[in-house]
Amino acid sequence: MTASFHVEHATRASRICTAAFAAALVLLVAAPAWGGRDDLRLLSEIYAYVALASLWNLLAGYAGLVSVGQQAYVGLGGYVLFASTIEAGVHPLLAVPIAGVVPAVVALPVAGLLFRLRGHYFAIGTWVVAEVFRLIASQISALGGGSGISLPAAIVTEMASSRQMREFLIYWVALALVVIVLAAIVLLLRSRYGLALTAIRDNELAARSNGVDVTRTKLVVYVLTAFGTAMVGALIFLQKLRISPDTAFSVNDWTAFVIFITVIGGIGRVEGPIIGTPSCFSSYGRRLPISAAFICSCWAPSPSR
């Protein structure tokens, strides 16, 4: 008697979720038609934090690389955007992917140094690297030194002639960026690297003994995370139109708050940052203070393994 097997690539629940996600995406794409200026700015900020939290979740929740220095790549991405637009004359929107490539290249030697550290020493090392980047940025006089610099009006108007259209463009780019980040993470986790990351997350020693190249896998994740984080950082400061070392490399804004978002939503789960980000924004569209986020994180459920 021959047993028959039926392989399903999607269930009824997954089809319903996919349809709901597509409908929500269409609604968000059309946000400029039904939302005001404040609504678009709030949504853009939420998209940025969802992307940052998802990238940190990939780094810490799956690869086990708990970093408290991701502000290094947020700030570096912002400064590369300002440098490429002001000094090299690159179009602001084209400078966003460039602002991801340069930090990704910088992440290679940085990873060579940080991967020599383990546990809390690695976390401290990432924070030290971010502080080094901040000090270097404060010494670059062409980009305003310690006081920072604003994007010239000629470069701002290069995106679009009207202020309203510029806000629409930045909103759509922010939405596209968060969708790309989430899709890339899902595809990565469904690949052989995703299986390796799951094995490393569950038991690094067992993964290594079963032939997983732990160092190479972590390096790939670290560089990809730096690339995505820097692009998000570039978009954040393109919207702000001004950058300074203290704001670009702020540990509270770009790392501590992101960690709380991930912990609240559920670390080690793709949907965690999506759930955690709206929970950390008040009804007035402002981010909760770090102390309030910490209290919320104490009540967050433990992620399932």
PDB file of C-alpha atoms in Angstrom:
ATOM      1  CA  MET A   1       0.000   0.000   0.000  1.00  0.00           C
ATOM      2  CA  THR A   2       1.522   3.285  -1.081  1.00  0.00           C
ATOM      3  CA  ALA A   3       1.038   6.317   1.137  1.00  0.00           C
ATOM      4  CA  SER A   4       0.211   9.562  -0.589  1.00  0.00           C
ATOM      5  CA  PHE A   5       1.756  12.845   0.491  1.00  0.00           C
ATOM      6  CA  HIS A   6       0.472  16.306  -0.169  1.00  0.00           C
ATOM      7  CA  VAL A   7       2.780  19.286   0.197  1.00  0.00           C
ATOM      8  CA  GLU A   8       1.182  22.626   1.004  1.00  0.00           C
ATOM      9  CA  HIS A   9       3.104  25.830   0.477  1.00  0.00           C
ATOM     10  CA  ALA A  10       0.462  27.937   2.216  1.00  0.00           C
ATOM     11  CA  THR A  11      -2.359  27.396   4.670  1.00  0.00           C
ATOM     12  CA  ARG A  12      -5.718  29.117   4.872  1.00  0.00           C
ATOM     13  CA  ALA A  13      -4.498  31.275   7.754  1.00  0.00           C
ATOM     14  CA  SER A  14      -1.358  32.319   5.857  1.00  0.00           C
ATOM     15  CA  ARG A  15      -3.414  33.259   2.794  1.00  0.00           C
ATOM     16  CA  ILE A  16      -5.722  35.392   4.926  1.00  0.00           C
ATOM     17  CA  CYS A  17      -2.733  37.109   6.575  1.00  0.00           C
ATOM     18  CA  THR A  18      -1.123  37.731   3.187  1.00  0.00           C
ATOM     19  CA  ALA A  19      -4.318  39.288   1.856  1.00  0.00           C
ATOM     20  CA  ALA A  20      -4.659  41.460   4.980  1.00  0.00           C
ATOM     21  CA  PHE A  21      -1.022  42.565   4.667  1.00  0.00           C
ATOM     22  CA  ALA A  22      -1.515  43.454   0.988  1.00  0.00           C
ATOM     23  CA  ALA A  23      -4.627  45.475   1.817  1.00  0.00           C
ATOM     24  CA  ALA A  24      -2.822  47.298   4.628  1.00  0.00           C
ATOM     25  CA  LEU A  25       0.100  48.022   2.308  1.00  0.00           C
ATOM     26  CA  VAL A  26      -2.204  49.539  -0.302  1.00  0.00           C
ATOM     27  CA  LEU A  27      -3.831  51.671   2.406  1.00  0.00           C
ATOM     28  CA  LEU A  28      -0.435  52.883   3.640  1.00  0.00           C
ATOM     29  CA  VAL A  29       0.783  53.661   0.119  1.00  0.00           C
ATOM     30  CA  ALA A  30      -2.272  55.887  -0.275  1.00  0.00           C
ATOM     31  CA  ALA A  31      -1.627  57.639   3.069  1.00  0.00           C
ATOM     32  CA  PRO A  32      -0.795  61.005   1.430  1.00  0.00           C
ATOM     33  CA  ALA A  33      -4.375  61.058   0.135  1.00  0.00           C
ATOM     34  CA  TRP A  34      -6.026  60.626   3.552  1.00  0.00           C
ATOM     35  CA  GLY A  35      -3.363  61.671   6.073  1.00  0.00           C
ATOM     36  CA  GLY A  36      -2.095  65.055   7.076  1.00  0.00           C
ATOM     37  CA  ARG A  37       1.472  66.260   7.379  1.00  0.00           C
ATOM     38  CA  ASP A  38       1.770  65.168  11.014  1.00  0.00           C
ATOM     39  CA  ASP A  39       0.346  61.747  10.182  1.00  0.00           C
ATOM     40  CA  LEU A  40       2.919  61.175   7.447  1.00  0.00           C
ATOM     41  CA  ARG A  41       5.775  62.234   9.711  1.00  0.00           C
ATOM     42  CA  LEU A  42       4.558  59.931  12.487  1.00  0.00           C
ATOM     43  CA  LEU A  43       4.175  57.000  10.109  1.00  0.00           C
ATOM     44  CA  SER A  44       7.645  57.642   8.662  1.00  0.00           C
ATOM     45  CA  GLU A  45       9.111  57.599  12.159  1.00  0.00           C
ATOM     46  CA  ILE A  46       7.286  54.357  12.952  1.00  0.00           C
ATOM     47  CA  TYR A  47       8.592  52.784   9.737  1.00  0.00           C
ATOM     48  CA  ALA A  48      12.139  53.798  10.660  1.00  0.00           C
ATOM     49  CA  TYR A  49      11.898  52.239  14.106  1.00  0.00           C
ATOM     50  CA  VAL A  50      10.283  49.055  12.771  1.00  0.00           C
ATOM     51  CA  ALA A  51      13.206  48.691  10.353  1.00  0.00           C
ATOM     52  CA  LEU A  52      15.845  49.460  13.003  1.00  0.00           C
ATOM     53  CA  ALA A  53      14.243  47.101  15.524  1.00  0.00           C
ATOM     54  CA  SER A  54      13.884  44.318  12.936  1.00  0.00           C
ATOM     55  CA  LEU A  55      17.555  44.603  12.015  1.00  0.00           C
ATOM     56  CA  TRP A  56      18.625  44.591  15.670  1.00  0.00           C
ATOM     57  CA  ASN A  57      16.339  41.608  16.260  1.00  0.00           C
ATOM     58  CA  LEU A  58      18.061  39.745  13.426  1.00  0.00           C
ATOM     59  CA  LEU A  59      21.446  40.586  14.903  1.00  0.00           C
ATOM     60  CA  ALA A  60      20.716  39.803  18.555  1.00  0.00           C
ATOM     61  CA  GLY A  61      17.655  37.555  18.466  1.00  0.00           C
ATOM     62  CA  TYR A  62      19.019  35.136  15.869  1.00  0.00           C
ATOM     63  CA  ALA A  63      22.782  35.586  15.560  1.00  0.00           C
ATOM     64  CA  GLY A  64      23.277  36.146  19.288  1.00  0.00           C
ATOM     65  CA  LEU A  65      25.233  39.360  18.679  1.00  0.00           C
ATOM     66  CA  VAL A  66      23.836  41.668  21.361  1.00  0.00           C
ATOM     67  CA  SER A  67      24.941  45.118  20.239  1.00  0.00           C
ATOM     68  CA  VAL A  68      24.465  48.366  22.157  1.00  0.00           C
ATOM     69  CA  GLY A  69      26.269  50.368  19.502  1.00  0.00           C
ATOM     70  CA  GLN A  70      23.997  50.281  16.458  1.00  0.00           C
ATOM     71  CA  GLN A  71      23.903  54.073  16.611  1.00  0.00           C
ATOM     72  CA  ALA A  72      27.328  53.838  14.990  1.00  0.00           C
ATOM     73  CA  TYR A  73      25.753  52.856  11.673  1.00  0.00           C
ATOM     74  CA  VAL A  74      22.732  55.128  12.024  1.00  0.00           C
ATOM     75  CA  GLY A  75      25.058  58.107  12.420  1.00  0.00           C
ATOM     76  CA  LEU A  76      27.515  56.892   9.811  1.00  0.00           C
ATOM     77  CA  GLY A  77      24.711  56.487   7.283  1.00  0.00           C
ATOM     78  CA  GLY A  78      23.489  60.008   8.003  1.00  0.00           C
ATOM     79  CA  TYR A  79      26.952  61.517   7.635  1.00  0.00           C
ATOM     80  CA  VAL A  80      27.660  59.619   4.402  1.00  0.00           C
ATOM     81  CA  LEU A  81      24.411  60.999   2.966  1.00  0.00           C
ATOM     82  CA  PHE A  82      25.313  64.567   3.927  1.00  0.00           C
ATOM     83  CA  ALA A  83      28.876  64.164   2.633  1.00  0.00           C
ATOM     84  CA  SER A  84      27.810  62.633  -0.702  1.00  0.00           C
ATOM     85  CA  THR A  85      25.139  65.275  -1.346  1.00  0.00           C
ATOM     86  CA  ILE A  86      27.101  68.334  -0.191  1.00  0.00           C
ATOM     87  CA  GLU A  87      30.621  67.411  -1.316  1.00  0.00           C
ATOM     88  CA  ALA A  88      29.961  65.096  -4.278  1.00  0.00           C
ATOM     89  CA  GLY A  89      26.672  66.538  -5.553  1.00  0.00           C
ATOM     90  CA  VAL A  90      24.798  63.224  -5.447  1.00  0.00           C
ATOM     91  CA  HIS A  91      21.000  63.399  -5.604  1.00  0.00           C
ATOM     92  CA  PRO A  92      19.609  63.020  -2.038  1.00  0.00           C
ATOM     93  CA  LEU A  93      17.472  59.977  -2.850  1.00  0.00           C
ATOM     94  CA  LEU A  94      20.329  58.275  -4.707  1.00  0.00           C
ATOM     95  CA  ALA A  95      22.567  58.970  -1.719  1.00  0.00           C
ATOM     96  CA  VAL A  96      20.408  56.752   0.532  1.00  0.00           C
ATOM     97  CA  PRO A  97      21.659  53.416  -0.917  1.00  0.00           C
ATOM     98  CA  ILE A  98      25.192  54.843  -1.102  1.00  0.00           C
ATOM     99  CA  ALA A  99      24.890  55.621   2.596  1.00  0.00           C
ATOM    100  CA  GLY A 100      24.289  51.912   3.141  1.00  0.00           C
ATOM    101  CA  VAL A 101      27.174  50.615   1.039  1.00  0.00           C
ATOM    102  CA  VAL A 102      29.931  52.658   2.696  1.00  0.00           C
ATOM    103  CA  PRO A 103      29.070  51.624   6.293  1.00  0.00           C
ATOM    104  CA  ALA A 104      28.733  47.992   5.133  1.00  0.00           C
ATOM    105  CA  VAL A 105      32.319  48.165   3.878  1.00  0.00           C
ATOM    106  CA  VAL A 106      33.405  49.803   7.137  1.00  0.00           C
ATOM    107  CA  ALA A 107      31.627  47.012   9.066  1.00  0.00           C
ATOM    108  CA  LEU A 108      34.040  44.389   7.702  1.00  0.00           C
ATOM    109  CA  PRO A 109      37.176  45.530   9.589  1.00  0.00           C
ATOM    110  CA  VAL A 110      35.030  46.537  12.578  1.00  0.00           C
ATOM    111  CA  ALA A 111      33.639  42.997  12.726  1.00  0.00           C
ATOM    112  CA  GLY A 112      37.196  41.647  12.593  1.00  0.00           C
ATOM    113  CA  LEU A 113      37.893  43.490  15.835  1.00  0.00           C
ATOM    114  CA  LEU A 114      34.582  42.940  17.599  1.00  0.00           C
ATOM    115  CA  PHE A 115      34.351  39.214  16.863  1.00  0.00           C
ATOM    116  CA  ARG A 116      37.371  38.701  19.075  1.00  0.00           C
ATOM    117  CA  LEU A 117      35.107  39.606  22.006  1.00  0.00           C
ATOM    118  CA  ARG A 118      32.361  37.514  23.586  1.00  0.00           C
ATOM    119  CA  GLY A 119      29.213  38.212  25.580  1.00  0.00           C
ATOM    120  CA  HIS A 120      29.062  41.515  27.421  1.00  0.00           C
ATOM    121  CA  TYR A 121      32.547  42.385  26.176  1.00  0.00           C
ATOM    122  CA  PHE A 122      31.171  42.345  22.628  1.00  0.00           C
ATOM    123  CA  ALA A 123      28.287  44.627  23.662  1.00  0.00           C
ATOM    124  CA  ILE A 124      30.669  47.094  25.306  1.00  0.00           C
ATOM    125  CA  GLY A 125      32.933  46.940  22.258  1.00  0.00           C
ATOM    126  CA  THR A 126      30.099  47.974  19.930  1.00  0.00           C
ATOM    127  CA  TRP A 127      29.371  50.983  22.131  1.00  0.00           C
ATOM    128  CA  VAL A 128      33.061  51.966  22.088  1.00  0.00           C
ATOM    129  CA  VAL A 129      33.108  51.782  18.276  1.00  0.00           C
ATOM    130  CA  ALA A 130      30.085  54.088  18.140  1.00  0.00           C
ATOM    131  CA  GLU A 131      31.814  56.575  20.430  1.00  0.00           C
ATOM    132  CA  VAL A 132      34.903  56.494  18.205  1.00  0.00           C
ATOM    133  CA  PHE A 133      32.729  57.276  15.178  1.00  0.00           C
ATOM    134  CA  ARG A 134      31.103  60.141  17.079  1.00  0.00           C
ATOM    135  CA  LEU A 135      34.469  61.642  17.989  1.00  0.00           C
ATOM    136  CA  ILE A 136      35.695  61.341  14.405  1.00  0.00           C
ATOM    137  CA  ALA A 137      32.535  63.030  13.086  1.00  0.00           C
ATOM    138  CA  SER A 138      32.976  65.900  15.522  1.00  0.00           C
ATOM    139  CA  GLN A 139      36.401  66.600  14.014  1.00  0.00           C
ATOM    140  CA  ILE A 140      35.233  66.891  10.388  1.00  0.00           C
ATOM    141  CA  SER A 141      34.993  70.637   9.878  1.00  0.00           C
ATOM    142  CA  ALA A 142      33.560  70.290   6.362  1.00  0.00           C
ATOM    143  CA  LEU A 143      30.455  68.716   7.915  1.00  0.00           C
ATOM    144  CA  GLY A 144      30.073  71.212  10.729  1.00  0.00           C
ATOM    145  CA  GLY A 145      32.349  69.618  13.322  1.00  0.00           C
ATOM    146  CA  GLY A 146      30.811  69.268  16.761  1.00  0.00           C
ATOM    147  CA  SER A 147      27.935  71.684  16.079  1.00  0.00           C
ATOM    148  CA  GLY A 148      26.665  69.809  13.032  1.00  0.00           C
ATOM    149  CA  ILE A 149      25.400  71.006   9.671  1.00  0.00           C
ATOM    150  CA  SER A 150      22.112  71.567   7.846  1.00  0.00           C
ATOM    151  CA  LEU A 151      21.342  70.373   4.353  1.00  0.00           C
ATOM    152  CA  PRO A 152      21.552  73.334   1.929  1.00  0.00           C
ATOM    153  CA  ALA A 153      18.296  74.591   0.461  1.00  0.00           C
ATOM    154  CA  ALA A 154      19.473  73.875  -3.106  1.00  0.00           C
ATOM    155  CA  ILE A 155      19.928  70.190  -2.276  1.00  0.00           C
ATOM    156  CA  VAL A 156      16.565  70.033  -0.493  1.00  0.00           C
ATOM    157  CA  THR A 157      14.708  71.490  -3.474  1.00  0.00           C
ATOM    158  CA  GLU A 158      16.533  69.053  -5.753  1.00  0.00           C
ATOM    159  CA  MET A 159      14.261  66.278  -4.441  1.00  0.00           C
ATOM    160  CA  ALA A 160      11.103  68.142  -5.466  1.00  0.00           C
ATOM    161  CA  SER A 161      10.084  71.726  -6.046  1.00  0.00           C
ATOM    162  CA  SER A 162       7.270  71.788  -3.463  1.00  0.00           C
ATOM    163  CA  ARG A 163       7.481  70.996   0.226  1.00  0.00           C
ATOM    164  CA  GLN A 164       4.424  68.766   0.053  1.00  0.00           C
ATOM    165  CA  MET A 165       5.889  66.605  -2.704  1.00  0.00           C
ATOM    166  CA  ARG A 166       9.153  66.267  -0.765  1.00  0.00           C
ATOM    167  CA  GLU A 167       7.244  64.986   2.247  1.00  0.00           C
ATOM    168  CA  PHE A 168       5.363  62.533   0.026  1.00  0.00           C
ATOM    169  CA  LEU A 169       8.613  61.242  -1.497  1.00  0.00           C
ATOM    170  CA  ILE A 170      10.289  60.769   1.873  1.00  0.00           C
ATOM    171  CA  TYR A 171       7.199  58.985   3.183  1.00  0.00           C
ATOM    172  CA  TRP A 172       7.088  56.584   0.214  1.00  0.00           C
ATOM    173  CA  VAL A 173      10.817  55.894   0.465  1.00  0.00           C
ATOM    174  CA  ALA A 174      10.449  55.168   4.202  1.00  0.00           C
ATOM    175  CA  LEU A 175       7.570  52.767   3.497  1.00  0.00           C
ATOM    176  CA  ALA A 176       9.492  51.054   0.692  1.00  0.00           C
ATOM    177  CA  LEU A 177      12.561  50.735   2.905  1.00  0.00           C
ATOM    178  CA  VAL A 178      10.740  49.052   5.787  1.00  0.00           C
ATOM    179  CA  VAL A 179       8.998  46.650   3.379  1.00  0.00           C
ATOM    180  CA  ILE A 180      12.335  45.767   1.763  1.00  0.00           C
ATOM    181  CA  VAL A 181      13.976  45.230   5.171  1.00  0.00           C
ATOM    182  CA  LEU A 182      11.170  42.970   6.398  1.00  0.00           C
ATOM    183  CA  ALA A 183      11.059  41.019   3.131  1.00  0.00           C
ATOM    184  CA  ALA A 184      14.842  40.579   3.123  1.00  0.00           C
ATOM    185  CA  ILE A 185      14.792  39.301   6.708  1.00  0.00           C
ATOM    186  CA  VAL A 186      12.022  36.792   5.926  1.00  0.00           C
ATOM    187  CA  LEU A 187      13.849  35.552   2.826  1.00  0.00           C
ATOM    188  CA  LEU A 188      17.118  35.302   4.754  1.00  0.00           C
ATOM    189  CA  LEU A 189      15.493  33.283   7.533  1.00  0.00           C
ATOM    190  CA  ARG A 190      13.969  30.919   4.940  1.00  0.00           C
ATOM    191  CA  SER A 191      17.353  30.315   3.315  1.00  0.00           C
ATOM    192  CA  ARG A 192      20.234  28.106   4.421  1.00  0.00           C
ATOM    193  CA  TYR A 193      21.587  31.065   6.389  1.00  0.00           C
ATOM    194  CA  GLY A 194      18.276  31.172   8.224  1.00  0.00           C
ATOM    195  CA  LEU A 195      18.642  27.524   9.229  1.00  0.00           C
ATOM    196  CA  ALA A 196      22.180  28.241  10.358  1.00  0.00           C
ATOM    197  CA  LEU A 197      21.001  31.255  12.378  1.00  0.00           C
ATOM    198  CA  THR A 198      18.277  29.205  14.047  1.00  0.00           C
ATOM    199  CA  ALA A 199      20.838  26.563  14.973  1.00  0.00           C
ATOM    200  CA  ILE A 200      23.215  29.211  16.332  1.00  0.00           C
ATOM    201  CA  ARG A 201      20.418  30.824  18.330  1.00  0.00           C
ATOM    202  CA  ASP A 202      19.397  27.527  19.910  1.00  0.00           C
ATOM    203  CA  ASN A 203      22.889  26.188  20.631  1.00  0.00           C
ATOM    204  CA  GLU A 204      26.011  27.699  19.109  1.00  0.00           C
ATOM    205  CA  LEU A 205      28.291  24.847  20.189  1.00  0.00           C
ATOM    206  CA  ALA A 206      25.955  22.224  18.718  1.00  0.00           C
ATOM    207  CA  ALA A 207      25.649  24.235  15.489  1.00  0.00           C
ATOM    208  CA  ARG A 208      29.427  24.439  15.182  1.00  0.00           C
ATOM    209  CA  SER A 209      29.808  20.701  15.809  1.00  0.00           C
ATOM    210  CA  ASN A 210      27.264  19.993  13.039  1.00  0.00           C
ATOM    211  CA  GLY A 211      29.254  21.870  10.426  1.00  0.00           C
ATOM    212  CA  VAL A 212      27.771  25.373  10.637  1.00  0.00           C
ATOM    213  CA  ASP A 213      30.352  28.063   9.915  1.00  0.00           C
ATOM    214  CA  VAL A 214      29.339  30.232  12.875  1.00  0.00           C
ATOM    215  CA  THR A 215      31.839  33.037  12.264  1.00  0.00           C
ATOM    216  CA  ARG A 216      30.982  33.417   8.592  1.00  0.00           C
ATOM    217  CA  THR A 217      27.235  33.357   9.275  1.00  0.00           C
ATOM    218  CA  LYS A 218      27.544  36.003  11.975  1.00  0.00           C
ATOM    219  CA  LEU A 219      29.737  38.138   9.709  1.00  0.00           C
ATOM    220  CA  VAL A 220      27.149  38.056   6.917  1.00  0.00           C
ATOM    221  CA  VAL A 221      24.399  39.067   9.340  1.00  0.00           C
ATOM    222  CA  TYR A 222      26.520  41.816  10.901  1.00  0.00           C
ATOM    223  CA  VAL A 223      27.390  43.386   7.525  1.00  0.00           C
ATOM    224  CA  LEU A 224      23.814  43.137   6.226  1.00  0.00           C
ATOM    225  CA  THR A 225      22.533  44.702   9.446  1.00  0.00           C
ATOM    226  CA  ALA A 226      25.030  47.542   9.126  1.00  0.00           C
ATOM    227  CA  PHE A 227      23.932  48.098   5.517  1.00  0.00           C
ATOM    228  CA  GLY A 228      20.239  48.285   6.394  1.00  0.00           C
ATOM    229  CA  THR A 229      20.739  50.314   9.571  1.00  0.00           C
ATOM    230  CA  ALA A 230      22.839  52.891   7.732  1.00  0.00           C
ATOM    231  CA  MET A 231      20.212  53.298   5.010  1.00  0.00           C
ATOM    232  CA  VAL A 232      17.528  53.881   7.625  1.00  0.00           C
ATOM    233  CA  GLY A 233      19.804  56.382   9.374  1.00  0.00           C
ATOM    234  CA  ALA A 234      20.375  58.232   6.111  1.00  0.00           C
ATOM    235  CA  LEU A 235      16.633  58.495   5.534  1.00  0.00           C
ATOM    236  CA  ILE A 236      16.032  59.687   9.103  1.00  0.00           C
ATOM    237  CA  PHE A 237      18.436  62.597   8.732  1.00  0.00           C
ATOM    238  CA  LEU A 238      17.264  63.347   5.219  1.00  0.00           C
ATOM    239  CA  GLN A 239      13.890  64.022   6.793  1.00  0.00           C
ATOM    240  CA  LYS A 240      15.411  66.039   9.653  1.00  0.00           C
ATOM    241  CA  LEU A 241      17.554  68.076   7.193  1.00  0.00           C
ATOM    242  CA  ARG A 242      20.193  68.549   9.902  1.00  0.00           C
ATOM    243  CA  ILE A 243      22.792  66.338  11.525  1.00  0.00           C
ATOM    244  CA  SER A 244      25.201  66.633  14.444  1.00  0.00           C
ATOM    245  CA  PRO A 245      27.444  64.088  16.213  1.00  0.00           C
ATOM    246  CA  ASP A 246      25.332  64.009  19.380  1.00  0.00           C
ATOM    247  CA  THR A 247      22.039  63.372  17.570  1.00  0.00           C
ATOM    248  CA  ALA A 248      23.485  61.029  14.941  1.00  0.00           C
ATOM    249  CA  PHE A 249      25.257  58.783  17.450  1.00  0.00           C
ATOM    250  CA  SER A 250      22.702  58.951  20.255  1.00  0.00           C
ATOM    251  CA  VAL A 251      22.588  55.647  22.143  1.00  0.00           C
ATOM    252  CA  ASN A 252      19.193  56.493  23.666  1.00  0.00           C
ATOM    253  CA  ASP A 253      17.432  57.280  20.387  1.00  0.00           C
ATOM    254  CA  TRP A 254      18.904  54.665  18.062  1.00  0.00           C
ATOM    255  CA  THR A 255      19.833  51.713  20.284  1.00  0.00           C
ATOM    256  CA  ALA A 256      18.241  51.753  23.750  1.00  0.00           C
ATOM    257  CA  PHE A 257      14.781  52.578  22.427  1.00  0.00           C
ATOM    258  CA  VAL A 258      15.168  49.997  19.640  1.00  0.00           C
ATOM    259  CA  ILE A 259      16.119  47.321  22.179  1.00  0.00           C
ATOM    260  CA  PHE A 260      13.042  48.080  24.278  1.00  0.00           C
ATOM    261  CA  ILE A 261      10.833  47.884  21.178  1.00  0.00           C
ATOM    262  CA  THR A 262      12.200  44.446  20.340  1.00  0.00           C
ATOM    263  CA  VAL A 263      11.918  43.146  23.895  1.00  0.00           C
ATOM    264  CA  ILE A 264       8.328  44.398  24.224  1.00  0.00           C
ATOM    265  CA  GLY A 265       7.255  42.816  20.928  1.00  0.00           C
ATOM    266  CA  GLY A 266       9.240  39.619  21.407  1.00  0.00           C
ATOM    267  CA  ILE A 267      12.906  39.089  20.641  1.00  0.00           C
ATOM    268  CA  GLY A 268      13.719  36.313  18.192  1.00  0.00           C
ATOM    269  CA  ARG A 269      10.411  36.683  16.319  1.00  0.00           C
ATOM    270  CA  VAL A 270       9.902  38.448  12.994  1.00  0.00           C
ATOM    271  CA  GLU A 271       6.653  40.047  14.147  1.00  0.00           C
ATOM    272  CA  GLY A 272       8.179  41.270  17.416  1.00  0.00           C
ATOM    273  CA  PRO A 273       9.374  44.721  16.234  1.00  0.00           C
ATOM    274  CA  ILE A 274       6.116  45.246  14.285  1.00  0.00           C
ATOM    275  CA  ILE A 275       4.131  44.688  17.480  1.00  0.00           C
ATOM    276  CA  GLY A 276       6.552  46.513  19.774  1.00  0.00           C
ATOM    277  CA  THR A 277       6.929  49.740  17.808  1.00  0.00           C
ATOM    278  CA  PRO A 278       3.301  50.996  18.032  1.00  0.00           C
ATOM    279  CA  SER A 279       3.309  49.989  21.722  1.00  0.00           C
ATOM    280  CA  CYS A 280       6.131  52.463  22.370  1.00  0.00           C
ATOM    281  CA  PHE A 281       4.362  55.427  20.772  1.00  0.00           C
ATOM    282  CA  SER A 282       1.780  57.423  22.699  1.00  0.00           C
ATOM    283  CA  SER A 283      -1.573  58.509  21.318  1.00  0.00           C
ATOM    284  CA  TYR A 284      -0.054  61.911  20.587  1.00  0.00           C
ATOM    285  CA  GLY A 285       2.488  60.431  18.231  1.00  0.00           C
ATOM    286  CA  ARG A 286       5.418  60.824  20.608  1.00  0.00           C
ATOM    287  CA  ARG A 287       7.817  58.143  21.716  1.00  0.00           C
ATOM    288  CA  LEU A 288       7.548  56.905  25.267  1.00  0.00           C
ATOM    289  CA  PRO A 289      10.435  57.875  27.546  1.00  0.00           C
ATOM    290  CA  ILE A 290      13.129  55.272  28.119  1.00  0.00           C
ATOM    291  CA  SER A 291      11.912  54.761  31.706  1.00  0.00           C
ATOM    292  CA  ALA A 292       8.353  54.025  30.533  1.00  0.00           C
ATOM    293  CA  ALA A 293       9.620  51.673  27.843  1.00  0.00           C
ATOM    294  CA  PHE A 294      11.696  49.869  30.439  1.00  0.00           C
ATOM    295  CA  ILE A 295       8.614  49.355  32.638  1.00  0.00           C
ATOM    296  CA  CYS A 296       6.704  48.008  29.638  1.00  0.00           C
ATOM    297  CA  SER A 297       9.555  45.654  28.793  1.00  0.00           C
ATOM    298  CA  CYS A 298       9.399  44.161  32.285  1.00  0.00           C
ATOM    299  CA  TRP A 299       5.845  42.998  31.513  1.00  0.00           C
ATOM    300  CA  ALA A 300       6.651  41.690  28.038  1.00  0.00           C
ATOM    301  CA  PRO A 301       6.152  37.925  27.531  1.00  0.00           C
ATOM    302  CA  SER A 302       9.201  35.746  27.010  1.00  0.00           C
ATOM    303  CA  PRO A 303       9.715  34.722  23.376  1.00  0.00           C
ATOM    304  CA  SER A 304       8.883  31.161  22.462  1.00  0.00           C
ATOM    305  CA  ARG A 305      11.684  28.963  21.313  1.00  0.00           C
TER     306      ARG A 305
END
